[in-house]
């Protein structure tokens, strides 16, 4: 319920998409983890645990992760895609993209929920092994896997190596031959469907580092065609199928469907040319989540149904059997499970000349920043924030939440309306920080990385402890 006129509070400095909230205390359930609420006293709580208790126990900043949310999203993808694809190909394999966020505990949840795990480095392979995940449940990605990583993956009995180039195909073949085994591989193809946030465009797809091009140049077979011929003729390679990953933070199923169509057409062409049926098709990850009120992600069921529809009809039209389908969601499972809890420090209002007028912007400094969430700096990512330690009826003020680092680009939330009475010591929560935040974090300015706290059924526990000063300096040999 609003006690103020929102139109009068609109700032000329606000981006067009940002609305003045009717009630700044409101929590949009698509943006916040399941089980987030405000207590009667007005404090933000997750699974009944108040943020002030969490801050007292674990300090700030801290990543607060809902284990229940993570698990239910993992199940939602598994169940929705299984239901949609079971009649076509007996089911799907869902690989959680470990690069989005991973620690031993999370790898265990992945396993317990019946998902597999995608890795893209020796470190992630080591972590998977430590979490007790069988090699056969793992995929290995990367455009520049080292010999040691390929070797390690094969030693672990990896389920699939997703081969990214002709050069790598030779190397995987050579290493497998030396080890006297057959390496199970998928070929990563670039179907020319390049996703760009809310939309996708079918251009300029060749000019990036990933995958094997499907395009012929000067009448020569495409790199993808060449890779199939090499893989099928190689005694140490077992070609399971093909893979594509068209991008990230994609909302419409159209891009995935178009990519599926292109790869199925490729599979039909392989059958015609070589008499071989490729049995697996991986359609990658990239399903979008809501970072602000503006984003409207599709439910897994809707995505799965749309994709199964296209896969089914395309296979029928091409006269091929439906390959076993796999997908690789990361962000869509972990992204919205987490919010970052910060304490408010310095407040500063600056004045900007706007035509003949002077407009105001309030800078709200928090005790973290680009070291715990570099996404705004890296890709101009948009976030929102809420006053978490209490409810406020004060009018909203256009604010910019910034970190404590020595960079003017150190922005956490570029534009948000936050209550006028925000004060030093208040807790601020930023949702949507589960994916690509902790994993991309740094120690910039010798800042220790914050802890990750898992909350489930009213209980909180550390799954990654925060760094100490000792952690920071232990590699400095002259310390
Ligand atoms: C990053 C990545 C994913 C996961 O992407 P999300 O946007 O987190 O779902 C899946 N597959 C591959 C090959 C990737 O590189």
Short mmCIF file of C-alpha atoms and ligand atoms in Angstrom, two decimals:
data_model
loop_
_atom_site.label_atom_id
_atom_site.label_comp_id
_atom_site.label_asym_id
_atom_site.label_seq_id
_atom_site.Cartn_x
_atom_site.Cartn_y
_atom_site.Cartn_z
CA UNK A 1 0.00 0.00 0.00
CA UNK A 2 1.50 3.31 -0.92
CA UNK A 3 1.53 6.36 1.25
CA UNK A 4 3.14 8.51 -1.41
CA UNK A 5 2.49 9.55 -5.02
CA UNK A 6 4.87 7.42 -7.07
CA UNK A 7 4.76 9.69 -10.13
CA UNK A 8 6.16 12.62 -8.17
CA UNK A 9 9.12 10.53 -7.06
CA UNK A 10 10.25 9.47 -10.52
CA UNK A 11 13.85 10.51 -11.07
CA UNK A 12 14.94 11.89 -14.45
CA UNK A 13 18.13 9.89 -13.96
CA UNK A 14 16.30 6.56 -13.73
CA UNK A 15 16.41 4.23 -16.72
CA UNK A 16 13.10 4.00 -18.58
CA UNK A 17 12.40 0.41 -17.47
CA UNK A 18 12.70 1.14 -13.75
CA UNK A 19 9.36 1.80 -12.08
CA UNK A 20 8.95 3.59 -8.77
CA UNK A 21 7.69 0.81 -6.49
CA UNK A 22 4.26 1.11 -4.91
CA UNK A 23 5.63 -0.71 -1.94
CA UNK A 24 9.40 -0.94 -1.61
CA UNK A 25 9.03 -3.76 0.92
CA UNK A 26 7.37 -6.05 -1.61
CA UNK A 27 9.28 -9.20 -2.62
CA UNK A 28 8.72 -10.44 -6.18
CA UNK A 29 8.62 -14.25 -5.84
CA UNK A 30 10.25 -14.82 -9.26
CA UNK A 31 13.30 -12.84 -8.19
CA UNK A 32 13.75 -14.15 -4.61
CA UNK A 33 14.54 -17.69 -3.43
CA UNK A 34 11.59 -19.87 -2.42
CA UNK A 35 10.84 -19.37 1.26
CA UNK A 36 11.85 -15.68 1.34
CA UNK A 37 9.41 -13.55 3.30
CA UNK A 38 9.14 -10.57 5.58
CA UNK A 39 8.54 -11.29 9.23
CA UNK A 40 5.82 -9.47 11.11
CA UNK A 41 8.46 -7.04 12.26
CA UNK A 42 9.29 -6.36 8.60
CA UNK A 43 12.63 -8.10 8.44
CA UNK A 44 13.66 -10.24 5.48
CA UNK A 45 13.77 -13.94 6.35
CA UNK A 46 14.64 -17.13 4.50
CA UNK A 47 12.89 -20.29 5.63
CA UNK A 48 11.95 -18.36 8.77
CA UNK A 49 15.53 -17.32 9.56
CA UNK A 50 15.84 -13.57 9.95
CA UNK A 51 18.67 -11.83 8.12
CA UNK A 52 19.85 -10.16 11.33
CA UNK A 53 20.38 -13.61 12.88
CA UNK A 54 22.23 -14.73 9.77
CA UNK A 55 24.38 -11.59 9.77
CA UNK A 56 25.20 -12.04 13.47
CA UNK A 57 26.19 -15.62 12.93
CA UNK A 58 28.02 -15.45 9.60
CA UNK A 59 28.92 -11.77 9.15
CA UNK A 60 28.47 -9.64 6.06
CA UNK A 61 28.81 -9.82 3.19
CA UNK A 62 27.48 -13.36 2.91
CA UNK A 63 25.85 -15.38 0.19
CA UNK A 64 22.63 -16.86 1.58
CA UNK A 65 21.64 -19.88 -0.49
CA UNK A 66 18.35 -21.74 -0.22
CA UNK A 67 19.16 -25.43 -0.50
CA UNK A 68 15.44 -26.13 -0.82
CA UNK A 69 15.21 -23.78 -3.79
CA UNK A 70 18.26 -25.33 -5.45
CA UNK A 71 16.95 -28.85 -5.03
CA UNK A 72 13.47 -28.02 -6.22
CA UNK A 73 14.81 -26.31 -9.36
CA UNK A 74 17.04 -29.32 -10.05
CA UNK A 75 14.01 -31.59 -9.71
CA UNK A 76 11.84 -29.27 -11.78
CA UNK A 77 14.24 -29.49 -14.73
CA UNK A 78 14.72 -33.22 -14.33
CA UNK A 79 10.99 -33.94 -14.06
CA UNK A 80 9.78 -31.54 -16.74
CA UNK A 81 12.27 -32.69 -19.38
CA UNK A 82 11.84 -36.34 -18.47
CA UNK A 83 8.06 -36.07 -18.81
CA UNK A 84 8.30 -34.26 -22.15
CA UNK A 85 10.97 -36.49 -23.72
CA UNK A 86 10.18 -39.89 -22.23
CA UNK A 87 7.67 -40.79 -24.95
CA UNK A 88 10.20 -39.73 -27.61
CA UNK A 89 13.54 -41.14 -26.46
CA UNK A 90 13.01 -42.74 -23.08
CA UNK A 91 14.03 -39.68 -21.05
CA UNK A 92 16.75 -37.08 -20.73
CA UNK A 93 20.01 -36.60 -18.91
CA UNK A 94 20.23 -33.29 -17.06
CA UNK A 95 23.79 -32.12 -16.47
CA UNK A 96 24.14 -29.33 -13.93
CA UNK A 97 26.67 -26.83 -15.28
CA UNK A 98 29.14 -26.84 -12.39
CA UNK A 99 30.86 -23.68 -13.54
CA UNK A 100 27.84 -21.62 -12.43
CA UNK A 101 28.45 -22.53 -8.77
CA UNK A 102 30.07 -25.58 -7.26
CA UNK A 103 31.39 -26.91 -3.98
CA UNK A 104 31.39 -30.43 -2.55
CA UNK A 105 28.04 -29.97 -0.84
CA UNK A 106 26.35 -28.70 -4.00
CA UNK A 107 27.82 -31.56 -6.05
CA UNK A 108 26.22 -33.94 -3.56
CA UNK A 109 22.83 -32.27 -3.96
CA UNK A 110 23.19 -32.59 -7.73
CA UNK A 111 23.83 -36.29 -7.37
CA UNK A 112 21.04 -36.81 -4.84
CA UNK A 113 18.53 -35.11 -7.12
CA UNK A 114 19.40 -37.46 -9.97
CA UNK A 115 21.33 -34.99 -12.10
CA UNK A 116 24.70 -35.42 -13.70
CA UNK A 117 27.50 -32.86 -13.62
CA UNK A 118 29.25 -30.85 -16.30
CA UNK A 119 32.81 -29.83 -15.56
CA UNK A 120 35.27 -27.74 -17.53
CA UNK A 121 38.58 -28.01 -15.69
CA UNK A 122 40.82 -30.31 -13.71
CA UNK A 123 39.71 -28.53 -10.55
CA UNK A 124 36.05 -29.24 -11.21
CA UNK A 125 36.89 -32.88 -12.00
CA UNK A 126 38.75 -33.14 -8.70
CA UNK A 127 35.80 -31.66 -6.85
CA UNK A 128 33.36 -34.07 -8.49
CA UNK A 129 35.55 -37.00 -7.47
CA UNK A 130 35.73 -35.67 -3.92
CA UNK A 131 31.92 -35.43 -3.81
CA UNK A 132 31.70 -39.08 -4.79
CA UNK A 133 30.30 -38.57 -8.26
CA UNK A 134 31.12 -41.46 -10.57
CA UNK A 135 33.10 -40.54 -13.68
CA UNK A 136 30.36 -41.96 -15.87
CA UNK A 137 28.05 -39.18 -14.59
CA UNK A 138 30.44 -36.42 -15.70
CA UNK A 139 30.91 -34.39 -18.83
CA UNK A 140 34.10 -32.48 -19.61
CA UNK A 141 33.92 -29.21 -21.54
CA UNK A 142 36.37 -26.55 -22.60
CA UNK A 143 37.97 -25.08 -25.71
CA UNK A 144 41.49 -25.65 -24.43
CA UNK A 145 41.58 -28.77 -22.29
CA UNK A 146 45.11 -29.66 -21.28
CA UNK A 147 46.54 -33.12 -21.87
CA UNK A 148 46.54 -33.54 -18.09
CA UNK A 149 42.82 -32.72 -17.92
CA UNK A 150 41.96 -35.13 -20.74
CA UNK A 151 44.11 -37.79 -19.11
CA UNK A 152 42.50 -37.26 -15.73
CA UNK A 153 38.99 -37.37 -17.17
CA UNK A 154 39.73 -40.65 -18.96
CA UNK A 155 41.25 -42.11 -15.78
CA UNK A 156 38.03 -41.22 -13.98
CA UNK A 157 35.99 -43.01 -16.64
CA UNK A 158 34.34 -39.78 -17.77
CA UNK A 159 30.95 -40.26 -19.43
CA UNK A 160 31.70 -37.85 -22.25
CA UNK A 161 34.32 -35.41 -23.41
CA UNK A 162 32.75 -32.63 -25.42
CA UNK A 163 35.31 -32.03 -28.16
CA UNK A 164 35.62 -28.43 -29.26
CA UNK A 165 37.97 -28.49 -32.28
CA UNK A 166 39.63 -30.71 -34.88
CA UNK A 167 42.91 -30.18 -33.10
CA UNK A 168 41.45 -31.40 -29.83
CA UNK A 169 39.88 -34.40 -31.55
CA UNK A 170 43.38 -35.58 -32.52
CA UNK A 171 44.68 -35.00 -29.02
CA UNK A 172 41.86 -36.86 -27.29
CA UNK A 173 42.32 -39.69 -29.81
CA UNK A 174 46.09 -39.84 -29.17
CA UNK A 175 45.74 -39.81 -25.39
CA UNK A 176 43.02 -42.48 -25.47
CA UNK A 177 45.18 -44.63 -27.76
CA UNK A 178 48.13 -44.39 -25.38
CA UNK A 179 45.85 -45.40 -22.52
CA UNK A 180 44.45 -48.25 -24.63
CA UNK A 181 40.86 -47.21 -24.25
CA UNK A 182 38.10 -45.61 -26.28
CA UNK A 183 37.19 -42.06 -25.33
CA UNK A 184 33.44 -41.36 -25.34
CA UNK A 185 32.97 -38.04 -27.12
CA UNK A 186 30.40 -35.55 -28.28
CA UNK A 187 31.26 -32.95 -30.89
CA UNK A 188 30.39 -29.39 -29.98
CA UNK A 189 28.90 -27.76 -33.07
CA UNK A 190 28.01 -24.12 -33.73
CA UNK A 191 24.57 -24.19 -35.32
CA UNK A 192 24.57 -20.48 -36.11
CA UNK A 193 22.02 -19.66 -33.46
CA UNK A 194 23.64 -17.11 -31.29
CA UNK A 195 21.67 -16.05 -28.28
CA UNK A 196 21.80 -12.48 -27.18
CA UNK A 197 20.08 -12.07 -23.82
CA UNK A 198 16.37 -11.57 -24.54
CA UNK A 199 16.65 -12.43 -28.21
CA UNK A 200 18.69 -14.51 -30.59
CA UNK A 201 20.23 -13.62 -33.87
CA UNK A 202 21.49 -15.97 -36.55
CA UNK A 203 24.57 -14.00 -37.59
CA UNK A 204 28.25 -13.64 -36.81
CA UNK A 205 28.19 -16.97 -35.05
CA UNK A 206 31.46 -18.17 -36.62
CA UNK A 207 33.51 -15.43 -35.06
CA UNK A 208 33.93 -16.80 -31.53
CA UNK A 209 36.15 -19.35 -29.90
CA UNK A 210 33.80 -22.27 -29.19
CA UNK A 211 32.87 -25.29 -31.23
CA UNK A 212 33.12 -26.76 -34.71
CA UNK A 213 31.55 -24.76 -37.51
CA UNK A 214 28.84 -26.45 -39.56
CA UNK A 215 29.41 -24.10 -42.49
CA UNK A 216 31.22 -25.15 -45.66
CA UNK A 217 33.87 -22.76 -46.92
CA UNK A 218 35.01 -22.86 -50.59
CA UNK A 219 33.10 -26.10 -51.17
CA UNK A 220 35.24 -27.92 -48.57
CA UNK A 221 33.54 -30.12 -45.97
CA UNK A 222 32.77 -28.12 -42.83
CA UNK A 223 34.93 -28.59 -39.71
CA UNK A 224 31.94 -30.44 -38.21
CA UNK A 225 31.80 -32.83 -41.19
CA UNK A 226 35.55 -33.40 -41.03
CA UNK A 227 35.35 -34.11 -37.29
CA UNK A 228 32.68 -36.77 -37.85
CA UNK A 229 34.82 -38.52 -40.47
CA UNK A 230 37.90 -38.44 -38.23
CA UNK A 231 35.97 -39.60 -35.14
CA UNK A 232 34.21 -42.47 -36.91
CA UNK A 233 37.48 -43.71 -38.41
CA UNK A 234 39.43 -43.51 -35.16
CA UNK A 235 39.74 -46.75 -33.18
CA UNK A 236 40.23 -44.90 -29.87
CA UNK A 237 37.25 -42.58 -30.20
CA UNK A 238 33.63 -43.47 -29.55
CA UNK A 239 31.42 -40.85 -31.18
CA UNK A 240 28.25 -40.70 -29.06
CA UNK A 241 26.68 -37.67 -30.68
CA UNK A 242 26.65 -33.91 -31.02
CA UNK A 243 26.30 -30.93 -28.72
CA UNK A 244 25.51 -27.25 -28.90
CA UNK A 245 25.21 -24.41 -26.38
CA UNK A 246 23.73 -21.29 -27.90
CA UNK A 247 24.32 -18.84 -25.07
CA UNK A 248 23.05 -17.81 -21.68
CA UNK A 249 20.16 -16.00 -20.00
CA UNK A 250 17.79 -16.95 -22.85
CA UNK A 251 14.04 -16.67 -22.27
CA UNK A 252 12.40 -17.96 -25.44
CA UNK A 253 12.48 -21.65 -26.36
CA UNK A 254 12.71 -20.65 -30.06
CA UNK A 255 16.50 -20.49 -30.09
CA UNK A 256 16.85 -23.93 -28.50
CA UNK A 257 14.28 -25.33 -30.92
CA UNK A 258 16.06 -23.86 -33.94
CA UNK A 259 19.40 -25.24 -32.74
CA UNK A 260 17.81 -28.67 -32.17
CA UNK A 261 16.45 -28.63 -35.71
CA UNK A 262 19.87 -27.81 -37.17
CA UNK A 263 21.64 -30.51 -35.18
CA UNK A 264 19.02 -33.14 -36.02
CA UNK A 265 19.43 -32.26 -39.69
CA UNK A 266 23.16 -32.79 -39.20
CA UNK A 267 22.50 -36.19 -37.58
CA UNK A 268 20.35 -37.17 -40.58
CA UNK A 269 23.15 -36.10 -42.95
CA UNK A 270 25.67 -38.21 -40.99
CA UNK A 271 23.38 -41.19 -41.35
CA UNK A 272 23.12 -40.61 -45.12
CA UNK A 273 26.86 -40.09 -45.58
CA UNK A 274 28.22 -42.73 -43.18
CA UNK A 275 25.32 -45.07 -42.42
CA UNK A 276 25.77 -44.30 -38.71
CA UNK A 277 23.07 -43.17 -36.27
CA UNK A 278 24.43 -40.74 -33.70
CA UNK A 279 22.61 -41.59 -30.50
CA UNK A 280 22.98 -38.49 -28.36
CA UNK A 281 22.04 -34.86 -28.75
CA UNK A 282 22.94 -32.34 -26.08
CA UNK A 283 21.12 -29.03 -26.34
CA UNK A 284 23.22 -27.17 -23.76
CA UNK A 285 22.10 -24.75 -21.07
CA UNK A 286 21.36 -21.05 -20.98
CA UNK A 287 17.82 -20.87 -19.59
CA UNK A 288 17.16 -17.40 -18.23
CA UNK A 289 16.18 -16.29 -14.72
CA UNK A 290 14.63 -13.12 -13.32
CA UNK A 291 17.14 -10.61 -11.99
CA UNK A 292 14.57 -7.81 -11.79
CA UNK A 293 10.79 -7.38 -12.15
CA UNK A 294 11.37 -6.94 -15.87
CA UNK A 295 12.46 -10.51 -16.54
CA UNK A 296 9.82 -13.14 -17.16
CA UNK A 297 11.46 -16.57 -17.34
CA UNK A 298 9.58 -19.59 -18.66
CA UNK A 299 8.82 -22.53 -16.43
CA UNK A 300 10.86 -25.69 -17.16
CA UNK A 301 7.67 -27.48 -18.28
CA UNK A 302 7.00 -24.87 -20.93
CA UNK A 303 10.58 -25.04 -22.23
CA UNK A 304 10.60 -28.84 -22.20
CA UNK A 305 7.27 -29.15 -24.02
CA UNK A 306 8.26 -26.69 -26.73
CA UNK A 307 11.62 -28.37 -27.27
CA UNK A 308 10.19 -31.90 -27.26
CA UNK A 309 7.64 -30.81 -29.82
CA UNK A 310 10.30 -29.59 -32.24
CA UNK A 311 12.57 -32.59 -31.65
CA UNK A 312 9.69 -35.02 -32.23
CA UNK A 313 8.38 -33.44 -35.42
CA UNK A 314 11.85 -32.82 -36.85
CA UNK A 315 12.94 -36.43 -36.36
CA UNK A 316 9.74 -37.63 -37.96
CA UNK A 317 10.22 -35.33 -40.95
CA UNK A 318 13.84 -36.44 -41.37
CA UNK A 319 13.00 -40.08 -40.84
CA UNK A 320 15.51 -40.57 -38.04
CA UNK A 321 15.14 -42.09 -34.59
CA UNK A 322 15.00 -39.61 -31.72
CA UNK A 323 18.46 -39.45 -30.11
CA UNK A 324 18.87 -39.45 -26.34
CA UNK A 325 18.53 -35.81 -25.31
CA UNK A 326 20.57 -34.04 -22.66
CA UNK A 327 20.54 -30.49 -21.33
CA UNK A 328 22.97 -28.47 -19.20
CA UNK A 329 21.26 -25.84 -17.04
CA UNK A 330 23.41 -23.94 -14.54
CA UNK A 331 22.03 -20.46 -13.85
CA UNK A 332 18.40 -21.65 -14.02
CA UNK A 333 19.03 -24.04 -11.12
CA UNK A 334 21.28 -22.03 -8.80
CA UNK A 335 20.87 -18.40 -9.90
CA UNK A 336 17.72 -17.48 -7.99
CA UNK A 337 18.53 -19.71 -5.02
CA UNK A 338 20.78 -17.07 -3.48
CA UNK A 339 20.85 -13.51 -2.28
CA UNK A 340 23.87 -11.59 -1.08
CA UNK A 341 23.53 -9.92 2.29
CA UNK A 342 25.47 -6.69 2.71
CA UNK A 343 25.71 -4.03 5.41
CA UNK A 344 25.18 -0.45 4.36
CA UNK A 345 28.13 1.88 5.00
CA UNK A 346 28.65 5.33 3.57
CA UNK A 347 25.75 7.21 1.98
CA UNK A 348 26.31 10.07 -0.44
CA UNK A 349 24.00 12.07 -2.66
CA UNK A 350 25.37 13.59 -5.84
CA UNK A 351 23.77 16.22 -8.05
CA UNK A 352 23.63 15.91 -11.79
CA UNK A 353 22.86 18.73 -14.19
CA UNK A 354 19.84 17.64 -16.28
CA UNK A 355 18.86 20.28 -18.85
CA UNK A 356 18.07 23.30 -16.72
CA UNK A 357 17.38 21.15 -13.66
CA UNK A 358 19.48 19.45 -11.07
CA UNK A 359 18.73 15.80 -10.43
CA UNK A 360 19.90 13.70 -7.49
CA UNK A 361 21.34 10.24 -7.24
CA UNK A 362 22.09 8.59 -3.92
CA UNK A 363 25.15 6.35 -3.70
CA UNK A 364 24.77 3.56 -1.16
CA UNK A 365 28.08 1.88 -0.35
CA UNK A 366 28.08 -1.70 0.88
CA UNK A 367 30.79 -3.85 2.46
CA UNK A 368 31.45 -5.95 -0.67
CA UNK A 369 31.18 -5.23 -4.37
CA UNK A 370 32.92 -6.37 -7.52
CA UNK A 371 34.98 -8.88 -5.54
CA UNK A 372 31.85 -10.89 -4.68
CA UNK A 373 29.78 -10.00 -7.75
CA UNK A 374 31.79 -8.97 -10.80
CA UNK A 375 28.89 -9.49 -13.22
CA UNK A 376 27.84 -5.82 -13.36
CA UNK A 377 31.43 -4.85 -14.21
CA UNK A 378 31.94 -7.75 -16.62
CA UNK A 379 28.71 -7.62 -18.57
CA UNK A 380 26.72 -4.69 -17.31
CA UNK A 381 24.43 -7.14 -15.52
CA UNK A 382 21.32 -5.69 -13.89
CA UNK A 383 20.32 -6.45 -10.31
CA UNK A 384 17.86 -5.19 -7.76
CA UNK A 385 18.11 -4.75 -3.99
CA UNK A 386 15.87 -4.44 -0.96
CA UNK A 387 16.26 -3.06 2.51
CA UNK A 388 16.43 -6.31 4.45
CA UNK A 389 16.82 -5.52 8.15
CA UNK A 390 13.48 -3.72 8.48
CA UNK A 391 10.39 -2.51 6.70
CA UNK A 392 10.32 1.13 5.64
CA UNK A 393 7.46 3.40 4.69
CA UNK A 394 9.79 6.20 3.61
CA UNK A 395 9.49 7.39 0.00
CA UNK A 396 11.77 5.67 -2.52
CA UNK A 397 14.87 7.49 -3.73
CA UNK A 398 16.80 6.68 -6.88
CA UNK A 399 19.90 4.92 -5.60
CA UNK A 400 23.02 3.24 -6.88
CA UNK A 401 24.44 0.45 -4.75
CA UNK A 402 28.21 0.43 -5.02
CA UNK A 403 30.99 -1.63 -3.50
CA UNK A 404 34.03 -0.69 -1.44
CA UNK A 405 36.65 -1.27 -4.13
CA UNK A 406 38.95 1.22 -5.78
CA UNK A 407 37.18 1.36 -9.15
CA UNK A 408 34.38 3.69 -10.14
CA UNK A 409 32.88 0.76 -12.10
CA UNK A 410 32.48 -1.14 -8.83
CA UNK A 411 28.68 -1.17 -9.01
CA UNK A 412 26.43 -3.82 -7.46
CA UNK A 413 23.02 -2.42 -8.44
CA UNK A 414 23.17 0.35 -10.99
CA UNK A 415 19.66 1.70 -10.48
CA UNK A 416 17.12 0.91 -7.78
CA UNK A 417 14.59 2.87 -5.79
CA UNK A 418 15.43 2.40 -2.12
CA UNK A 419 13.77 4.04 0.89
CA UNK A 420 14.85 7.58 1.78
CA UNK A 421 15.58 6.60 5.38
CA UNK A 422 18.18 3.95 4.49
CA UNK A 423 20.94 4.30 7.07
CA UNK A 424 24.42 3.06 7.88
CA UNK A 425 24.18 -0.35 9.52
CA UNK A 426 21.04 -1.38 7.68
CA UNK A 427 21.22 -4.73 5.92
CA UNK A 428 20.69 -4.76 2.17
CA UNK A 429 19.93 -7.91 0.18
CA UNK A 430 20.63 -8.42 -3.53
CA UNK A 431 18.85 -11.43 -5.09
CA UNK A 432 19.88 -13.55 -8.06
CA UNK A 433 23.51 -13.98 -6.99
CA UNK A 434 23.65 -17.79 -7.00
CA UNK A 435 25.23 -18.21 -10.42
CA UNK A 436 28.50 -16.75 -11.68
CA UNK A 437 29.12 -14.62 -8.57
CA UNK A 438 31.05 -16.64 -5.98
CA UNK A 439 32.81 -18.56 -8.78
CA UNK A 440 33.87 -15.36 -10.54
CA UNK A 441 34.77 -13.56 -7.34
CA UNK A 442 38.22 -12.24 -6.56
CA UNK A 443 40.41 -10.97 -3.76
CA UNK A 444 40.69 -7.52 -5.29
CA UNK A 445 42.09 -5.02 -2.75
CA UNK A 446 43.01 -8.03 -0.56
CA UNK A 447 39.38 -8.56 0.25
CA UNK A 448 38.55 -11.98 1.71
CA UNK A 449 35.84 -13.89 -0.17
CA UNK A 450 32.54 -14.07 1.73
CA UNK A 451 31.07 -17.31 3.07
CA UNK A 452 28.25 -19.25 1.44
CA UNK A 453 25.52 -20.19 3.89
CA UNK A 454 23.03 -22.89 2.95
CA UNK A 455 19.54 -22.60 4.44
CA UNK A 456 17.17 -25.53 4.51
CA UNK A 457 14.01 -26.09 6.49
CA UNK A 458 14.69 -23.39 9.02
CA UNK A 459 18.36 -24.26 9.55
CA UNK A 460 21.47 -22.50 8.32
CA UNK A 461 24.94 -23.95 7.87
CA UNK A 462 28.18 -22.96 6.22
CA UNK A 463 28.99 -24.77 3.00
CA UNK A 464 31.93 -22.55 2.11
CA UNK A 465 33.57 -20.61 4.91
CA UNK A 466 34.61 -17.04 4.35
CA UNK A 467 38.27 -16.34 3.76
CA UNK A 468 40.49 -15.04 6.54
CA UNK A 469 43.47 -12.72 6.29
CA UNK A 470 45.62 -15.76 6.79
CA UNK A 471 44.07 -17.34 3.67
CA UNK A 472 44.85 -14.18 1.74
CA UNK A 473 48.53 -14.08 2.56
CA UNK A 474 49.49 -17.74 2.76
CA UNK A 475 50.79 -17.77 -0.81
CA UNK A 476 52.90 -14.65 -0.40
CA UNK A 477 56.30 -16.29 -0.01
CA UNK A 478 57.83 -13.25 1.74
CA UNK A 479 54.97 -12.72 4.17
C1 LIG B 1 28.01 -22.17 -19.33
C2 LIG B 1 27.54 -23.37 -20.01
C3 LIG B 1 26.34 -23.96 -19.62
C4 LIG B 1 25.44 -23.39 -18.56
O1 LIG B 1 24.91 -22.17 -18.92
P1 LIG B 1 23.77 -21.50 -17.98
O2 LIG B 1 23.50 -20.21 -18.64
O3 LIG B 1 24.36 -21.36 -16.63
O4 LIG B 1 22.62 -22.44 -18.00
C5 LIG B 1 25.97 -25.13 -20.24
N1 LIG B 1 26.72 -25.69 -21.21
C6 LIG B 1 27.89 -25.14 -21.61
C7 LIG B 1 28.69 -25.81 -22.65
C8 LIG B 1 28.34 -23.97 -21.03
O5 LIG B 1 29.48 -23.43 -21.44
#
